[in-house]
Amino acid sequence: MPPSPHLLLTGGAGYIGSICAHLLSKCGFKITVLDNLSGGATTPKIGDFILGDVRNSELLETVFKNHSFDAVLHFAGKIQVGESVHSPLSYYDNNVIGTIKLLEAMQRHKVMNLVFSSTAAVYGTPQYLPIDETHPISPLSPYGSTKAIAEQLIRECSDAYGLNSIILRYFNAAGAIPSVGLGESHVPETHFIPLLILSYLKAKKPFQVYGNEYNTPDGSCIRDYIHVCDLADAHIQALYALQNGRKGVHTYNLGTGHGYSVLEVISHLEAQLECSIPHVIAPPRKGDPPILVTDFQKAQKELQWTPSKDINEILMDAYRYIQRNNSGLK
């Protein structure tokens, strides 16, 4: 039998990276994770683990010399929209410089296949809905800008060096695999669904809804929530496409094509738990578009990928994970 394809996952100990590592391993891929364990990540249980930062050129040189990788999945980077507005330099350092260092190492060692973790934040305020991959790029935050720059770097490396890459623009990843103890545990936690669940479980103060005067039916922001397992499946399909000879750079939106407002998500969780979750209106956050909903037909057609889990499965998997693992409850 031929050897299993060997993958390097930068940021593979984080929320999305760890779940992708788990499911990729089940598909027979050999996994090496490189992660600096920031932001709440913990040492992974899957594959080989290297503690370190993707911006460390000397470390990357050692890693690529000591391993023969078939592809890289680049998850590493800072991800908080609000924080990026207040600390833009750290975001450019992590997300742009980190990508440059990785691309340099890949080029030196002739690793020609990359799956890049990008974001719907590159689009900014939608000019039309649902958003497809031809929508103009106009990010509202440094976070979105750094991802757009990283995407451009990847395209230019494709032109210059023949790099083959699939860029995956996530909409709102959520959910968990509670049965294996994998889920969302950022430090500090800033994402809506885990914060909502923690607010209910802690029962200390009402949940804050940031803004209720957006141009949406109930005034709160609308987002397209995708289960992290569906997201991981898209990475698997992307790798299969690269294995089968996909050349150049291809970009895909990953979402469900259906948006839920903040207040609707609260109502869904209340219905699932048969409870009431107190909430109050807080000032809107800078950098939040009113609506982000995707058109995922390109991924469906070219990667044979379709999301399978709905908002209630997302909420209950996240709830079970947080409840079972006491994530954020101490």
mmCIF file of C-alpha atoms in Angstrom, residues 36-301:
data_model
loop_
_atom_site.group_PDB
_atom_site.id
_atom_site.type_symbol
_atom_site.label_atom_id
_atom_site.label_comp_id
_atom_site.label_asym_id
_atom_site.label_seq_id
_atom_site.Cartn_x
_atom_site.Cartn_y
_atom_site.Cartn_z
ATOM 1 C CA ASN A 36 2.024 27.798 19.777
ATOM 2 C CA LEU A 37 -0.952 26.868 22.023
ATOM 3 C CA SER A 38 -2.201 30.447 22.295
ATOM 4 C CA GLY A 39 -5.831 31.467 22.638
ATOM 5 C CA GLY A 40 -6.933 28.449 24.651
ATOM 6 C CA ALA A 41 -5.520 25.682 22.440
ATOM 7 C CA THR A 42 -4.270 22.554 24.191
ATOM 8 C CA THR A 43 -1.804 19.844 23.171
ATOM 9 C CA PRO A 44 -3.580 17.716 20.541
ATOM 10 C CA LYS A 45 -4.153 13.984 20.926
ATOM 11 C CA ILE A 46 -3.968 13.322 17.176
ATOM 12 C CA GLY A 47 -0.712 12.834 15.241
ATOM 13 C CA ASP A 48 2.693 14.349 15.939
ATOM 14 C CA PHE A 49 2.823 17.665 17.763
ATOM 15 C CA ILE A 50 5.405 20.445 17.451
ATOM 16 C CA LEU A 51 5.197 23.361 19.874
ATOM 17 C CA GLY A 52 6.117 26.548 18.047
ATOM 18 C CA ASP A 53 5.092 29.626 16.112
ATOM 19 C CA VAL A 54 4.591 29.748 12.362
ATOM 20 C CA ARG A 55 6.508 33.056 12.297
ATOM 21 C CA ASN A 56 9.682 31.288 13.448
ATOM 22 C CA SER A 57 11.647 30.751 10.211
ATOM 23 C CA GLU A 58 14.345 28.610 11.860
ATOM 24 C CA LEU A 59 11.740 26.303 13.366
ATOM 25 C CA LEU A 60 9.893 26.011 10.046
ATOM 26 C CA GLU A 61 13.150 25.124 8.308
ATOM 27 C CA THR A 62 13.746 22.314 10.802
ATOM 28 C CA VAL A 63 10.162 21.068 10.533
ATOM 29 C CA PHE A 64 10.221 20.933 6.725
ATOM 30 C CA LYS A 65 13.691 19.337 6.658
ATOM 31 C CA ASN A 66 12.626 16.583 9.050
ATOM 32 C CA HIS A 67 9.334 15.750 7.362
ATOM 33 C CA SER A 68 8.091 15.125 3.855
ATOM 34 C CA PHE A 69 4.715 16.858 3.607
ATOM 35 C CA ASP A 70 2.224 16.296 0.820
ATOM 36 C CA ALA A 71 0.158 19.348 1.762
ATOM 37 C CA VAL A 72 -0.217 22.102 4.354
ATOM 38 C CA LEU A 73 -3.435 23.266 6.019
ATOM 39 C CA HIS A 74 -2.852 26.785 7.342
ATOM 40 C CA PHE A 75 -5.178 27.529 10.268
ATOM 41 C CA ALA A 76 -2.723 29.523 12.424
ATOM 42 C CA GLY A 77 -3.603 33.156 13.092
ATOM 43 C CA LYS A 78 -5.504 35.597 15.240
ATOM 44 C CA ILE A 79 -9.266 35.648 14.657
ATOM 45 C CA GLN A 80 -11.050 38.248 16.813
ATOM 46 C CA VAL A 81 -12.642 41.047 14.789
ATOM 47 C CA GLY A 82 -13.022 43.435 17.736
ATOM 48 C CA GLU A 83 -9.503 42.864 19.016
ATOM 49 C CA SER A 84 -8.084 43.477 15.547
ATOM 50 C CA VAL A 85 -9.647 46.943 15.476
ATOM 51 C CA HIS A 86 -7.781 47.878 18.667
ATOM 52 C CA SER A 87 -4.558 45.943 17.954
ATOM 53 C CA PRO A 88 -4.061 45.939 14.185
ATOM 54 C CA LEU A 89 -0.272 45.526 14.262
ATOM 55 C CA SER A 90 -0.469 42.218 16.120
ATOM 56 C CA TYR A 91 -2.925 40.945 13.500
ATOM 57 C CA TYR A 92 -0.677 41.920 10.597
ATOM 58 C CA ASP A 93 2.247 40.324 12.412
ATOM 59 C CA ASN A 94 0.455 37.028 13.078
ATOM 60 C CA ASN A 95 -1.703 36.657 9.991
ATOM 61 C CA VAL A 96 0.399 38.244 7.262
ATOM 62 C CA ILE A 97 3.982 37.694 8.433
ATOM 63 C CA GLY A 98 3.073 34.179 9.566
ATOM 64 C CA THR A 99 1.695 33.376 6.113
ATOM 65 C CA ILE A 100 4.795 34.808 4.417
ATOM 66 C CA LYS A 101 7.122 32.682 6.569
ATOM 67 C CA LEU A 102 5.077 29.562 5.831
ATOM 68 C CA LEU A 103 4.958 30.224 2.081
ATOM 69 C CA GLU A 104 8.721 30.776 2.069
ATOM 70 C CA ALA A 105 9.310 27.419 3.758
ATOM 71 C CA MET A 106 6.900 25.648 1.414
ATOM 72 C CA GLN A 107 8.634 27.172 -1.614
ATOM 73 C CA ARG A 108 12.104 26.214 -0.388
ATOM 74 C CA HIS A 109 11.046 22.628 0.237
ATOM 75 C CA LYS A 110 8.811 22.245 -2.837
ATOM 76 C CA VAL A 111 5.599 21.550 -0.953
ATOM 77 C CA MET A 112 3.109 22.623 -3.583
ATOM 78 C CA ASN A 113 -0.336 22.012 -2.050
ATOM 79 C CA LEU A 114 -2.022 24.366 0.442
ATOM 80 C CA VAL A 115 -5.473 24.667 1.994
ATOM 81 C CA PHE A 116 -5.884 28.120 3.523
ATOM 82 C CA SER A 117 -8.264 29.069 6.321
ATOM 83 C CA SER A 118 -9.852 32.378 5.283
ATOM 84 C CA THR A 119 -13.034 34.184 6.250
ATOM 85 C CA ALA A 120 -16.208 35.872 5.063
ATOM 86 C CA ALA A 121 -14.845 38.987 6.796
ATOM 87 C CA VAL A 122 -12.926 39.729 3.576
ATOM 88 C CA TYR A 123 -16.214 40.797 1.954
ATOM 89 C CA GLY A 124 -17.191 43.585 4.353
ATOM 90 C CA THR A 125 -20.724 44.949 4.024
ATOM 91 C CA PRO A 126 -22.493 42.885 1.344
ATOM 92 C CA GLN A 127 -23.352 44.618 -1.918
ATOM 93 C CA TYR A 128 -25.762 41.773 -2.658
ATOM 94 C CA LEU A 129 -27.029 38.600 -0.998
ATOM 95 C CA PRO A 130 -26.311 35.765 -0.844
ATOM 96 C CA ILE A 131 -22.576 36.383 -1.185
ATOM 97 C CA ASP A 132 -20.735 34.372 -3.830
ATOM 98 C CA GLU A 133 -17.004 34.176 -4.492
ATOM 99 C CA THR A 134 -17.103 36.955 -7.125
ATOM 100 C CA HIS A 135 -18.347 39.502 -4.570
ATOM 101 C CA PRO A 136 -15.957 42.485 -4.192
ATOM 102 C CA ILE A 137 -13.389 42.328 -1.397
ATOM 103 C CA SER A 138 -13.826 45.231 1.035
ATOM 104 C CA PRO A 139 -13.045 44.186 4.652
ATOM 105 C CA LEU A 140 -14.262 46.316 7.557
ATOM 106 C CA SER A 141 -11.656 45.185 10.095
ATOM 107 C CA PRO A 142 -7.901 44.576 10.259
ATOM 108 C CA TYR A 143 -8.712 40.886 10.739
ATOM 109 C CA GLY A 144 -10.509 40.790 7.397
ATOM 110 C CA SER A 145 -7.773 42.854 5.755
ATOM 111 C CA THR A 146 -5.029 40.483 6.919
ATOM 112 C CA LYS A 147 -6.875 37.503 5.493
ATOM 113 C CA ALA A 148 -7.429 39.308 2.180
ATOM 114 C CA ILE A 149 -3.706 40.119 1.998
ATOM 115 C CA ALA A 150 -2.800 36.504 2.793
ATOM 116 C CA GLU A 151 -5.097 35.348 -0.008
ATOM 117 C CA GLN A 152 -3.351 37.710 -2.435
ATOM 118 C CA LEU A 153 0.054 36.415 -1.339
ATOM 119 C CA ILE A 154 -1.112 32.871 -2.086
ATOM 120 C CA ARG A 155 -2.310 33.850 -5.563
ATOM 121 C CA GLU A 156 0.999 35.547 -6.327
ATOM 122 C CA CYS A 157 2.930 32.494 -5.106
ATOM 123 C CA SER A 158 0.801 30.370 -7.403
ATOM 124 C CA ASP A 159 1.759 32.571 -10.358
ATOM 125 C CA ALA A 160 5.446 32.681 -9.392
ATOM 126 C CA TYR A 161 6.146 29.181 -8.070
ATOM 127 C CA GLY A 162 3.291 26.960 -9.210
ATOM 128 C CA LEU A 163 1.698 26.662 -5.758
ATOM 129 C CA ASN A 164 -1.675 24.906 -5.840
ATOM 130 C CA SER A 165 -4.081 26.192 -3.227
ATOM 131 C CA ILE A 166 -7.684 26.016 -2.131
ATOM 132 C CA ILE A 167 -8.839 29.038 -0.144
ATOM 133 C CA LEU A 168 -11.822 28.365 2.112
ATOM 134 C CA ARG A 169 -13.758 31.420 3.267
ATOM 135 C CA TYR A 170 -15.588 30.400 6.430
ATOM 136 C CA PHE A 171 -18.813 32.026 7.442
ATOM 137 C CA ASN A 172 -19.677 31.494 11.142
ATOM 138 C CA ALA A 173 -18.199 28.219 12.365
ATOM 139 C CA ALA A 174 -19.856 26.766 15.453
ATOM 140 C CA GLY A 175 -20.726 23.451 17.068
ATOM 141 C CA ALA A 176 -18.496 20.695 18.441
ATOM 142 C CA ILE A 177 -17.881 16.951 18.682
ATOM 143 C CA PRO A 178 -18.841 16.495 22.341
ATOM 144 C CA SER A 179 -18.325 12.720 22.301
ATOM 145 C CA VAL A 180 -14.551 13.155 21.838
ATOM 146 C CA GLY A 181 -14.166 16.359 23.838
ATOM 147 C CA LEU A 182 -13.471 18.683 20.901
ATOM 148 C CA GLY A 183 -15.126 22.081 20.718
ATOM 149 C CA GLU A 184 -14.771 25.824 21.058
ATOM 150 C CA SER A 185 -12.703 26.998 24.049
ATOM 151 C CA HIS A 186 -11.034 30.281 23.178
ATOM 152 C CA VAL A 187 -9.279 32.296 25.890
ATOM 153 C CA PRO A 188 -10.837 34.772 26.132
ATOM 154 C CA GLU A 189 -14.017 33.497 24.499
ATOM 155 C CA THR A 190 -15.474 36.066 22.106
ATOM 156 C CA HIS A 191 -17.698 34.030 19.795
ATOM 157 C CA PHE A 192 -21.443 34.400 20.003
ATOM 158 C CA ILE A 193 -22.750 30.840 20.443
ATOM 159 C CA PRO A 194 -20.352 29.669 23.202
ATOM 160 C CA LEU A 195 -20.804 33.015 24.987
ATOM 161 C CA LEU A 196 -24.580 32.590 24.817
ATOM 162 C CA ILE A 197 -24.369 29.058 26.235
ATOM 163 C CA LEU A 198 -21.960 30.132 28.972
ATOM 164 C CA SER A 199 -24.303 32.995 29.872
ATOM 165 C CA TYR A 200 -27.129 30.504 30.364
ATOM 166 C CA LEU A 201 -25.037 27.966 32.304
ATOM 167 C CA LYS A 202 -23.437 30.537 34.585
ATOM 168 C CA ALA A 203 -26.707 32.436 35.066
ATOM 169 C CA LYS A 204 -24.833 35.411 36.502
ATOM 170 C CA LYS A 205 -25.905 38.262 34.228
ATOM 171 C CA PRO A 206 -27.989 38.798 31.076
ATOM 172 C CA PHE A 207 -26.429 38.028 27.720
ATOM 173 C CA GLN A 208 -25.383 41.117 25.744
ATOM 174 C CA VAL A 209 -26.787 41.520 22.221
ATOM 175 C CA TYR A 210 -24.589 43.983 20.338
ATOM 176 C CA GLY A 211 -27.013 46.292 18.567
ATOM 177 C CA ASN A 212 -30.697 46.095 17.661
ATOM 178 C CA GLU A 213 -30.950 48.787 14.995
ATOM 179 C CA TYR A 214 -29.333 47.015 12.045
ATOM 180 C CA ASN A 215 -31.259 46.877 8.778
ATOM 181 C CA THR A 216 -32.623 43.391 9.492
ATOM 182 C CA PRO A 217 -36.143 42.176 10.369
ATOM 183 C CA ASP A 218 -35.531 42.183 14.154
ATOM 184 C CA GLY A 219 -32.673 44.722 14.235
ATOM 185 C CA SER A 220 -29.952 42.248 15.259
ATOM 186 C CA CYS A 221 -27.135 40.966 13.046
ATOM 187 C CA ILE A 222 -27.797 37.992 10.782
ATOM 188 C CA ARG A 223 -25.121 35.369 10.245
ATOM 189 C CA ASP A 224 -24.742 32.090 8.363
ATOM 190 C CA TYR A 225 -23.767 29.441 10.964
ATOM 191 C CA ILE A 226 -21.955 26.315 9.775
ATOM 192 C CA HIS A 227 -21.248 23.251 11.893
ATOM 193 C CA VAL A 228 -17.521 22.720 12.387
ATOM 194 C CA CYS A 229 -17.854 19.100 11.210
ATOM 195 C CA ASP A 230 -19.298 20.308 7.903
ATOM 196 C CA LEU A 231 -16.391 22.740 7.735
ATOM 197 C CA ALA A 232 -13.921 19.909 8.339
ATOM 198 C CA ASP A 233 -15.552 17.859 5.602
ATOM 199 C CA ALA A 234 -14.916 20.726 3.161
ATOM 200 C CA HIS A 235 -11.203 20.571 4.052
ATOM 201 C CA ILE A 236 -11.198 16.838 3.343
ATOM 202 C CA GLN A 237 -12.827 17.400 -0.049
ATOM 203 C CA ALA A 238 -10.334 20.204 -0.778
ATOM 204 C CA LEU A 239 -7.424 17.866 -0.061
ATOM 205 C CA TYR A 240 -8.897 15.183 -2.301
ATOM 206 C CA ALA A 241 -9.166 17.774 -5.088
ATOM 207 C CA LEU A 242 -5.498 18.711 -4.676
ATOM 208 C CA GLN A 243 -4.497 15.018 -4.550
ATOM 209 C CA ASN A 244 -6.372 14.499 -7.804
ATOM 210 C CA GLY A 245 -4.360 17.205 -9.548
ATOM 211 C CA ARG A 246 -6.290 20.448 -9.037
ATOM 212 C CA LYS A 247 -3.948 23.213 -10.237
ATOM 213 C CA GLY A 248 -3.816 26.920 -9.464
ATOM 214 C CA VAL A 249 -5.810 28.764 -6.806
ATOM 215 C CA HIS A 250 -9.493 28.135 -6.142
ATOM 216 C CA THR A 251 -11.679 29.970 -3.628
ATOM 217 C CA TYR A 252 -14.832 28.634 -1.988
ATOM 218 C CA ASN A 253 -17.377 30.036 0.451
ATOM 219 C CA LEU A 254 -18.394 27.692 3.259
ATOM 220 C CA GLY A 255 -21.769 28.235 4.867
ATOM 221 C CA THR A 256 -25.322 26.897 4.722
ATOM 222 C CA GLY A 257 -26.965 29.595 2.632
ATOM 223 C CA HIS A 258 -29.372 30.391 5.481
ATOM 224 C CA GLY A 259 -28.949 33.212 7.964
ATOM 225 C CA TYR A 260 -30.183 33.535 11.556
ATOM 226 C CA SER A 261 -30.289 36.736 13.556
ATOM 227 C CA VAL A 262 -28.781 36.947 17.032
ATOM 228 C CA LEU A 263 -32.267 37.071 18.529
ATOM 229 C CA GLU A 264 -33.399 34.089 16.449
ATOM 230 C CA VAL A 265 -30.444 32.011 17.667
ATOM 231 C CA ILE A 266 -31.339 32.888 21.247
ATOM 232 C CA SER A 267 -34.908 31.735 20.569
ATOM 233 C CA HIS A 268 -33.698 28.456 19.045
ATOM 234 C CA LEU A 269 -31.519 27.705 22.061
ATOM 235 C CA GLU A 270 -34.369 28.579 24.428
ATOM 236 C CA ALA A 271 -36.640 26.183 22.530
ATOM 237 C CA GLN A 272 -34.061 23.363 22.595
ATOM 238 C CA LEU A 273 -33.383 23.769 26.328
ATOM 239 C CA GLU A 274 -36.972 24.704 27.236
ATOM 240 C CA CYS A 275 -35.735 27.732 29.131
ATOM 241 C CA SER A 276 -35.597 31.495 29.074
ATOM 242 C CA ILE A 277 -32.240 33.222 28.512
ATOM 243 C CA PRO A 278 -32.168 36.807 29.833
ATOM 244 C CA HIS A 279 -30.540 39.246 27.414
ATOM 245 C CA VAL A 280 -30.002 42.987 27.094
ATOM 246 C CA ILE A 281 -29.131 45.280 24.200
ATOM 247 C CA ALA A 282 -25.583 46.673 24.149
ATOM 248 C CA PRO A 283 -24.008 49.165 21.709
ATOM 249 C CA PRO A 284 -23.107 47.698 18.302
ATOM 250 C CA ARG A 285 -19.493 46.680 17.678
ATOM 251 C CA LYS A 286 -17.360 48.372 15.054
ATOM 252 C CA GLY A 287 -16.676 46.151 12.060
ATOM 253 C CA ASP A 288 -19.897 44.086 12.186
ATOM 254 C CA PRO A 289 -21.841 43.984 8.869
ATOM 255 C CA PRO A 290 -25.623 43.668 9.299
ATOM 256 C CA ILE A 291 -25.965 40.464 7.256
ATOM 257 C CA LEU A 292 -23.535 37.777 6.079
ATOM 258 C CA VAL A 293 -25.090 34.842 4.229
ATOM 259 C CA THR A 294 -23.318 32.807 1.573
ATOM 260 C CA ASP A 295 -24.002 31.110 -1.711
ATOM 261 C CA PHE A 296 -22.094 27.797 -1.461
ATOM 262 C CA GLN A 297 -23.018 26.451 -4.910
ATOM 263 C CA LYS A 298 -19.430 26.663 -6.175
ATOM 264 C CA ALA A 299 -18.179 24.358 -3.390
ATOM 265 C CA GLN A 300 -21.159 22.102 -3.958
ATOM 266 C CA LYS A 301 -20.401 21.802 -7.680
#
